[in-house]
Amino acid sequence: MKLLKVLLVFGVLCKTMGAEIKKEVNSTVSFSVEKVWVSYGHSTCSCEDNSWRKSVQEFYDGCRTASKSFRGKAYEVADNTLDSMAQVITKLIEFTDSNSTILQSSSTNILVSVSRNSRLNGTSINIATEFEKVFPTEVRELIVVANKLSKHIGELARSFTNAVRDFGTELSKFLRKFLQSCRLFNCKKTVDFKCVLKKYQKLTNVVALIDDTLLNKCGGDVSQEVYDSVLVFHLVYLYMGISLTGMNSCVLDVLYDHKGYVSEGVKTCSLSFEYAILQVVQAVSAVDTPSINSIKGLLKVFVDIATSLNAVVKGVLGLANDVVITVGDTVKNLLNGGKGQTSILQGIL
């Protein structure tokens, strides 16, 4: 009964936030990368180093047009995902004009990776097919972005990049199997999405570990560069989450067309992740850099989201303890790994 209440409250809160997000995004006729770019004082010059703008717009427009034909729950998931994507792209563009070299260069590199999705259009099956081709490259590029920040974050950066790599590998594996099922078995062969959700849960806990450590175990001597680096991690985390819900919407639409089966446990768990990602998007959108207090607000929200998500996912799907663990357990596991002090853990070991 207690778990049911947690799930209910979690869902109601996220639905409310999702409605606010949708109202904000839908207040404009359409999403324009170019308009956002100009609104932050950038030139309209089509310089080579900003060539990603056209491709990012094609990506968004292609998916938005395709999603209008999605059926049932698939349409709602796709609609929310694209609203979130618009907000994340907006924030990334804002950060490309930041005084922080970390935010400026990292955001630009993330946008370049996102631009690889310019061929995502047409139908749900075509979007999944094209995404499966480019996603491994995107994951590698985003890992490079995160690795460049290791001098500020220390060994926890490796934990983050490992979790990103594991999630990317699992989502790619799922897509290959799913597309093969559609080619050979008319999409009737069941492919387990639960493994993808487990890897994203692990990534969530690693980010929550870093947030919790930075908030509660580091004292006051933490540089702006550390906070900026952790903010970049949240941007990468969000892109992985949008990839998760975006591909889920495509799969749901294909399965709807072929009368495929999705377990209630996976449906409930996927919905919980969707709600959590909406919350994180709103928290990231509220960050006002270079304010450390603003970034701290994001970290606090994220830890709360991760805690609630752990309770819901573990109870509904019965995930193993080695996958769904508390932030405190994650801290102990990493600190006992023989890696020594990390940049943001100095003074507490």
Short mmCIF file of C-alpha atoms in Angstrom, two decimals:
data_model
loop_
_atom_site.label_atom_id
_atom_site.label_comp_id
_atom_site.label_asym_id
_atom_site.label_seq_id
_atom_site.Cartn_x
_atom_site.Cartn_y
_atom_site.Cartn_z
CA MET A 1 0.00 0.00 0.00
CA LYS A 2 2.86 2.37 0.87
CA LEU A 3 4.52 1.71 -2.50
CA LEU A 4 1.25 2.32 -4.31
CA LYS A 5 0.97 5.70 -2.61
CA VAL A 6 4.54 6.57 -3.59
CA LEU A 7 3.82 5.68 -7.22
CA LEU A 8 0.57 7.65 -7.18
CA VAL A 9 2.16 10.78 -5.71
CA PHE A 10 5.15 10.48 -8.04
CA GLY A 11 2.86 10.19 -11.04
CA VAL A 12 0.59 13.07 -10.03
CA LEU A 13 3.52 15.42 -9.37
CA CYS A 14 5.18 14.56 -12.66
CA LYS A 15 1.95 14.82 -14.62
CA THR A 16 1.48 18.32 -13.22
CA MET A 17 5.02 19.29 -14.15
CA GLY A 18 4.63 17.68 -17.56
CA ALA A 19 1.48 19.71 -18.17
CA GLU A 20 3.34 22.90 -17.26
CA ILE A 21 6.18 21.98 -19.60
CA LYS A 22 3.78 21.19 -22.45
CA LYS A 23 1.95 24.49 -21.93
CA GLU A 24 5.25 26.39 -22.11
CA VAL A 25 6.50 24.60 -25.24
CA ASN A 26 3.16 24.67 -27.06
CA SER A 27 2.79 28.41 -26.50
CA THR A 28 4.76 28.82 -29.72
CA VAL A 29 3.67 27.65 -33.14
CA SER A 30 6.76 25.55 -33.72
CA PHE A 31 10.25 25.04 -32.37
CA SER A 32 12.95 26.88 -34.28
CA VAL A 33 16.63 26.23 -33.59
CA GLU A 34 17.52 29.37 -35.54
CA LYS A 35 15.18 31.58 -33.49
CA VAL A 36 16.57 30.22 -30.24
CA TRP A 37 20.10 30.74 -31.56
CA VAL A 38 19.42 34.40 -32.43
CA SER A 39 17.56 35.01 -29.15
CA TYR A 40 20.81 34.37 -27.26
CA GLY A 41 22.65 37.01 -29.27
CA HIS A 42 24.29 34.73 -31.83
CA SER A 43 24.82 35.74 -35.44
CA THR A 44 22.73 34.13 -38.21
CA CYS A 45 25.90 33.53 -40.19
CA SER A 46 26.04 29.92 -41.39
CA CYS A 47 29.61 29.41 -40.30
CA GLU A 48 31.12 25.96 -40.61
CA ASP A 49 31.50 25.47 -36.85
CA ASN A 50 27.76 26.04 -36.41
CA SER A 51 26.66 23.76 -39.24
CA TRP A 52 24.90 21.54 -36.69
CA ARG A 53 21.98 24.00 -36.50
CA LYS A 54 20.38 22.87 -39.75
CA SER A 55 20.76 19.17 -38.89
CA VAL A 56 19.36 19.58 -35.37
CA GLN A 57 16.33 21.36 -36.86
CA GLU A 58 15.86 18.53 -39.40
CA PHE A 59 16.06 16.01 -36.56
CA TYR A 60 13.41 17.78 -34.51
CA ASP A 61 11.09 18.47 -37.46
CA GLY A 62 11.40 14.93 -38.80
CA CYS A 63 10.51 13.35 -35.46
CA ARG A 64 7.73 15.85 -34.72
CA THR A 65 6.08 15.27 -38.10
CA ALA A 66 6.39 11.50 -37.78
CA SER A 67 5.04 11.47 -34.21
CA LYS A 68 1.74 12.98 -35.34
CA SER A 69 0.84 9.61 -36.85
CA PHE A 70 1.85 7.58 -33.76
CA ARG A 71 -1.00 5.68 -32.15
CA GLY A 72 -2.21 5.20 -28.60
CA LYS A 73 0.30 5.65 -25.78
CA ALA A 74 3.11 5.95 -28.35
CA TYR A 75 1.89 9.40 -29.39
CA GLU A 76 1.82 10.73 -25.82
CA VAL A 77 5.33 9.42 -25.08
CA ALA A 78 6.69 10.86 -28.33
CA ASP A 79 4.99 14.20 -27.75
CA ASN A 80 6.46 14.55 -24.25
CA THR A 81 9.88 13.43 -25.49
CA LEU A 82 9.97 16.06 -28.23
CA ASP A 83 8.83 18.78 -25.82
CA SER A 84 11.72 17.75 -23.57
CA MET A 85 14.12 17.67 -26.50
CA ALA A 86 13.15 21.22 -27.46
CA GLN A 87 13.91 22.42 -23.94
CA VAL A 88 17.23 20.60 -23.78
CA ILE A 89 18.31 21.99 -27.17
CA THR A 90 17.31 25.46 -25.97
CA LYS A 91 19.44 25.11 -22.84
CA LEU A 92 22.39 23.75 -24.81
CA ILE A 93 22.22 26.72 -27.17
CA GLU A 94 22.08 29.06 -24.16
CA PHE A 95 25.21 27.43 -22.73
CA THR A 96 27.13 27.84 -26.01
CA ASP A 97 27.22 31.54 -25.10
CA SER A 98 28.27 30.91 -21.49
CA ASN A 99 31.28 32.55 -19.88
CA SER A 100 32.23 29.07 -18.71
CA THR A 101 34.60 27.39 -21.14
CA ILE A 102 33.41 24.02 -19.84
CA LEU A 103 29.75 24.72 -20.58
CA GLN A 104 30.46 26.46 -23.86
CA SER A 105 32.60 23.73 -25.41
CA SER A 106 30.66 20.79 -23.93
CA SER A 107 27.29 22.11 -25.06
CA THR A 108 28.57 22.73 -28.58
CA ASN A 109 29.98 19.21 -28.77
CA ILE A 110 26.71 17.71 -27.51
CA LEU A 111 24.77 19.64 -30.16
CA VAL A 112 27.12 18.36 -32.85
CA SER A 113 26.40 14.80 -31.69
CA VAL A 114 22.64 15.43 -31.64
CA SER A 115 22.87 16.71 -35.23
CA ARG A 116 23.74 13.18 -36.38
CA ASN A 117 20.01 12.40 -36.11
CA SER A 118 19.06 14.49 -39.15
CA ARG A 119 17.77 11.40 -41.04
CA LEU A 120 15.22 10.51 -38.35
CA ASN A 121 11.88 10.96 -40.12
CA GLY A 122 9.05 9.16 -41.90
CA THR A 123 7.69 6.36 -39.71
CA SER A 124 8.40 4.95 -36.27
CA ILE A 125 10.22 1.95 -37.75
CA ASN A 126 12.36 4.22 -39.94
CA ILE A 127 13.24 6.43 -36.98
CA ALA A 128 14.32 3.39 -34.95
CA THR A 129 16.33 2.06 -37.90
CA GLU A 130 18.18 5.32 -38.51
CA PHE A 131 18.76 5.96 -34.81
CA GLU A 132 20.29 2.51 -34.36
CA LYS A 133 22.87 3.44 -36.99
CA VAL A 134 24.07 6.69 -35.36
CA PHE A 135 23.52 6.12 -31.64
CA PRO A 136 26.78 4.19 -30.96
CA THR A 137 28.76 7.08 -32.47
CA GLU A 138 26.83 9.58 -30.37
CA VAL A 139 27.55 7.60 -27.21
CA ARG A 140 31.28 7.53 -27.99
CA GLU A 141 31.31 11.27 -28.63
CA LEU A 142 29.43 12.07 -25.42
CA ILE A 143 31.82 9.89 -23.45
CA VAL A 144 34.68 11.97 -24.86
CA VAL A 145 32.85 15.11 -23.66
CA ALA A 146 32.56 13.66 -20.15
CA ASN A 147 36.12 12.31 -20.06
CA LYS A 148 37.50 15.79 -20.69
CA LEU A 149 35.99 16.80 -17.34
CA SER A 150 37.71 14.09 -15.31
CA LYS A 151 40.36 16.53 -14.06
CA HIS A 152 37.56 18.30 -12.18
CA ILE A 153 35.49 15.28 -11.09
CA GLY A 154 38.17 12.65 -10.55
CA GLU A 155 37.44 8.91 -10.64
CA LEU A 156 33.68 9.44 -10.45
CA ALA A 157 33.86 10.62 -14.06
CA ARG A 158 34.88 7.10 -15.02
CA SER A 159 31.88 5.68 -13.16
CA PHE A 160 29.66 8.06 -15.11
CA THR A 161 31.15 7.26 -18.51
CA ASN A 162 31.02 3.52 -17.79
CA ALA A 163 27.32 3.83 -16.95
CA VAL A 164 26.70 5.85 -20.12
CA ARG A 165 28.56 3.24 -22.18
CA ASP A 166 26.62 0.38 -20.57
CA PHE A 167 23.31 2.07 -21.25
CA GLY A 168 24.28 2.90 -24.83
CA THR A 169 25.36 -0.67 -25.48
CA GLU A 170 22.13 -2.09 -24.04
CA LEU A 171 19.85 0.27 -25.97
CA SER A 172 21.74 -0.47 -29.20
CA LYS A 173 21.51 -4.21 -28.57
CA PHE A 174 17.79 -3.93 -27.92
CA LEU A 175 17.19 -1.96 -31.12
CA ARG A 176 19.15 -4.47 -33.22
CA LYS A 177 17.14 -7.36 -31.82
CA PHE A 178 13.85 -5.51 -32.16
CA LEU A 179 14.47 -4.51 -35.77
CA GLN A 180 15.57 -8.05 -36.57
CA SER A 181 12.34 -9.31 -35.03
CA CYS A 182 10.38 -6.98 -37.28
CA ARG A 183 12.26 -8.08 -40.38
CA LEU A 184 12.10 -11.80 -39.71
CA PHE A 185 9.11 -12.36 -37.43
CA ASN A 186 6.75 -9.48 -38.25
CA CYS A 187 7.66 -7.88 -34.88
CA LYS A 188 6.06 -10.80 -33.02
CA LYS A 189 9.21 -12.04 -31.28
CA THR A 190 9.40 -10.50 -27.81
CA VAL A 191 12.53 -8.44 -27.09
CA ASP A 192 13.20 -7.55 -23.44
CA PHE A 193 13.16 -3.79 -22.82
CA LYS A 194 13.65 -4.34 -19.10
CA CYS A 195 17.42 -4.69 -19.53
CA VAL A 196 17.57 -1.20 -21.07
CA LEU A 197 15.60 0.23 -18.15
CA LYS A 198 17.98 -1.42 -15.69
CA LYS A 199 20.99 0.23 -17.29
CA TYR A 200 19.32 3.63 -17.24
CA GLN A 201 18.47 3.09 -13.58
CA LYS A 202 22.15 2.41 -12.93
CA LEU A 203 23.10 5.62 -14.75
CA THR A 204 20.54 7.52 -12.67
CA ASN A 205 22.09 6.24 -9.45
CA VAL A 206 25.61 7.14 -10.53
CA VAL A 207 24.53 10.72 -11.26
CA ALA A 208 22.67 10.84 -7.95
CA LEU A 209 25.83 9.61 -6.21
CA ILE A 210 27.85 12.46 -7.67
CA ASP A 211 25.14 14.97 -6.76
CA ASP A 212 24.77 13.67 -3.21
CA THR A 213 28.53 13.66 -2.67
CA LEU A 214 28.90 17.20 -3.98
CA LEU A 215 26.05 18.48 -1.82
CA ASN A 216 26.78 16.72 1.45
CA LYS A 217 30.37 15.46 1.64
CA CYS A 218 32.62 18.06 0.08
CA GLY A 219 32.48 21.05 2.38
CA GLY A 220 32.63 24.55 0.94
CA ASP A 221 35.85 24.39 -1.07
CA VAL A 222 34.41 23.28 -4.39
CA SER A 223 35.30 25.18 -7.54
CA GLN A 224 32.92 26.55 -10.16
CA GLU A 225 34.56 24.14 -12.64
CA VAL A 226 33.34 21.16 -10.62
CA TYR A 227 29.75 22.41 -10.59
CA ASP A 228 29.90 23.23 -14.31
CA SER A 229 31.24 19.74 -15.04
CA VAL A 230 28.47 18.07 -13.06
CA LEU A 231 25.92 20.19 -14.92
CA VAL A 232 27.32 18.83 -18.20
CA PHE A 233 26.85 15.31 -16.85
CA HIS A 234 23.17 16.09 -16.35
CA LEU A 235 22.88 17.28 -19.94
CA VAL A 236 24.40 14.01 -21.20
CA TYR A 237 22.15 12.08 -18.82
CA LEU A 238 19.10 13.86 -20.25
CA TYR A 239 20.06 13.07 -23.83
CA MET A 240 20.37 9.40 -22.88
CA GLY A 241 16.94 9.63 -21.23
CA ILE A 242 15.36 11.29 -24.25
CA SER A 243 16.86 8.52 -26.38
CA LEU A 244 15.26 5.99 -24.03
CA THR A 245 11.75 7.47 -24.15
CA GLY A 246 12.01 8.37 -27.84
CA MET A 247 12.85 4.82 -28.86
CA ASN A 248 10.21 3.51 -26.48
CA SER A 249 7.59 5.59 -28.30
CA CYS A 250 8.73 4.20 -31.67
CA VAL A 251 8.64 0.62 -30.39
CA LEU A 252 5.18 1.13 -28.87
CA ASP A 253 3.88 2.48 -32.17
CA VAL A 254 5.31 -0.44 -34.15
CA LEU A 255 3.94 -2.96 -31.65
CA TYR A 256 0.55 -1.25 -31.74
CA ASP A 257 0.49 -1.72 -35.49
CA HIS A 258 1.48 -5.40 -35.19
CA LYS A 259 -0.59 -6.08 -32.07
CA GLY A 260 2.56 -6.88 -30.12
CA TYR A 261 2.72 -7.47 -26.38
CA VAL A 262 4.25 -5.22 -23.72
CA SER A 263 4.18 -6.38 -20.10
CA GLU A 264 2.41 -4.25 -17.51
CA GLY A 265 5.61 -4.09 -15.47
CA VAL A 266 7.57 -2.60 -18.35
CA LYS A 267 4.73 -0.17 -19.10
CA THR A 268 4.63 1.05 -15.51
CA CYS A 269 8.41 1.30 -15.21
CA SER A 270 8.74 3.13 -18.54
CA LEU A 271 6.06 5.59 -17.43
CA SER A 272 7.95 6.26 -14.21
CA PHE A 273 11.14 7.02 -16.13
CA GLU A 274 9.23 9.28 -18.49
CA TYR A 275 7.83 11.27 -15.57
CA ALA A 276 11.26 11.46 -13.90
CA ILE A 277 12.90 12.76 -17.07
CA LEU A 278 10.24 15.48 -17.36
CA GLN A 279 11.15 16.60 -13.85
CA VAL A 280 14.88 16.63 -14.57
CA VAL A 281 14.29 18.61 -17.78
CA GLN A 282 12.41 21.24 -15.81
CA ALA A 283 15.14 21.37 -13.15
CA VAL A 284 17.90 21.79 -15.75
CA SER A 285 15.88 24.44 -17.59
CA ALA A 286 15.69 26.43 -14.34
CA VAL A 287 19.47 26.56 -13.91
CA ASP A 288 20.82 30.09 -14.09
CA THR A 289 24.54 29.90 -14.66
CA PRO A 290 27.07 30.73 -13.43
CA SER A 291 25.16 30.56 -10.15
CA ILE A 292 26.46 27.72 -7.97
CA ASN A 293 23.30 27.90 -5.85
CA SER A 294 21.22 27.38 -8.98
CA ILE A 295 23.19 24.26 -9.88
CA LYS A 296 22.90 23.05 -6.28
CA GLY A 297 19.12 23.35 -6.64
CA LEU A 298 19.29 20.99 -9.62
CA LEU A 299 21.41 18.50 -7.67
CA LYS A 300 18.97 18.45 -4.75
CA VAL A 301 16.01 17.87 -7.07
CA PHE A 302 17.85 15.09 -8.90
CA VAL A 303 18.71 13.19 -5.71
CA ASP A 304 15.04 13.37 -4.64
CA ILE A 305 13.90 12.13 -8.05
CA ALA A 306 16.38 9.25 -7.98
CA THR A 307 15.27 8.23 -4.49
CA SER A 308 11.59 8.16 -5.50
CA LEU A 309 12.37 6.38 -8.75
CA ASN A 310 14.37 3.70 -6.95
CA ALA A 311 11.43 2.94 -4.67
CA VAL A 312 8.94 2.72 -7.54
CA VAL A 313 11.08 0.71 -9.97
CA LYS A 314 12.36 -1.75 -7.39
CA GLY A 315 8.88 -2.45 -6.09
CA VAL A 316 7.13 -2.76 -9.45
CA LEU A 317 9.75 -4.74 -11.37
CA GLY A 318 11.59 -6.41 -8.50
CA LEU A 319 14.98 -5.44 -9.89
CA ALA A 320 18.01 -7.07 -8.27
CA ASN A 321 19.85 -5.20 -5.52
CA ASP A 322 23.02 -5.10 -7.60
CA VAL A 323 21.17 -2.96 -10.13
CA VAL A 324 18.86 -0.80 -8.05
CA ILE A 325 20.83 0.41 -5.05
CA THR A 326 20.64 3.47 -2.89
CA VAL A 327 22.95 6.42 -3.32
CA GLY A 328 24.61 5.52 -0.03
CA ASP A 329 25.35 1.99 -1.25
CA THR A 330 26.78 3.40 -4.47
CA VAL A 331 29.08 5.66 -2.46
CA LYS A 332 30.35 2.70 -0.43
CA ASN A 333 30.89 0.59 -3.52
CA LEU A 334 32.95 3.26 -5.25
CA LEU A 335 34.95 4.28 -2.19
CA ASN A 336 35.84 0.65 -1.47
CA GLY A 337 37.06 0.14 -5.01
CA GLY A 338 40.66 1.01 -4.15
CA LYS A 339 40.70 4.10 -6.34
CA GLY A 340 41.77 6.51 -3.61
CA GLN A 341 40.55 10.04 -3.23
CA THR A 342 38.63 11.76 -5.97
CA SER A 343 38.61 15.48 -6.66
CA ILE A 344 35.25 16.06 -5.00
CA LEU A 345 35.86 13.61 -2.15
CA GLN A 346 39.09 15.11 -0.82
CA GLY A 347 39.12 15.47 2.91
CA ILE A 348 36.45 12.90 3.77
CA LEU A 349 38.40 9.63 3.33
#
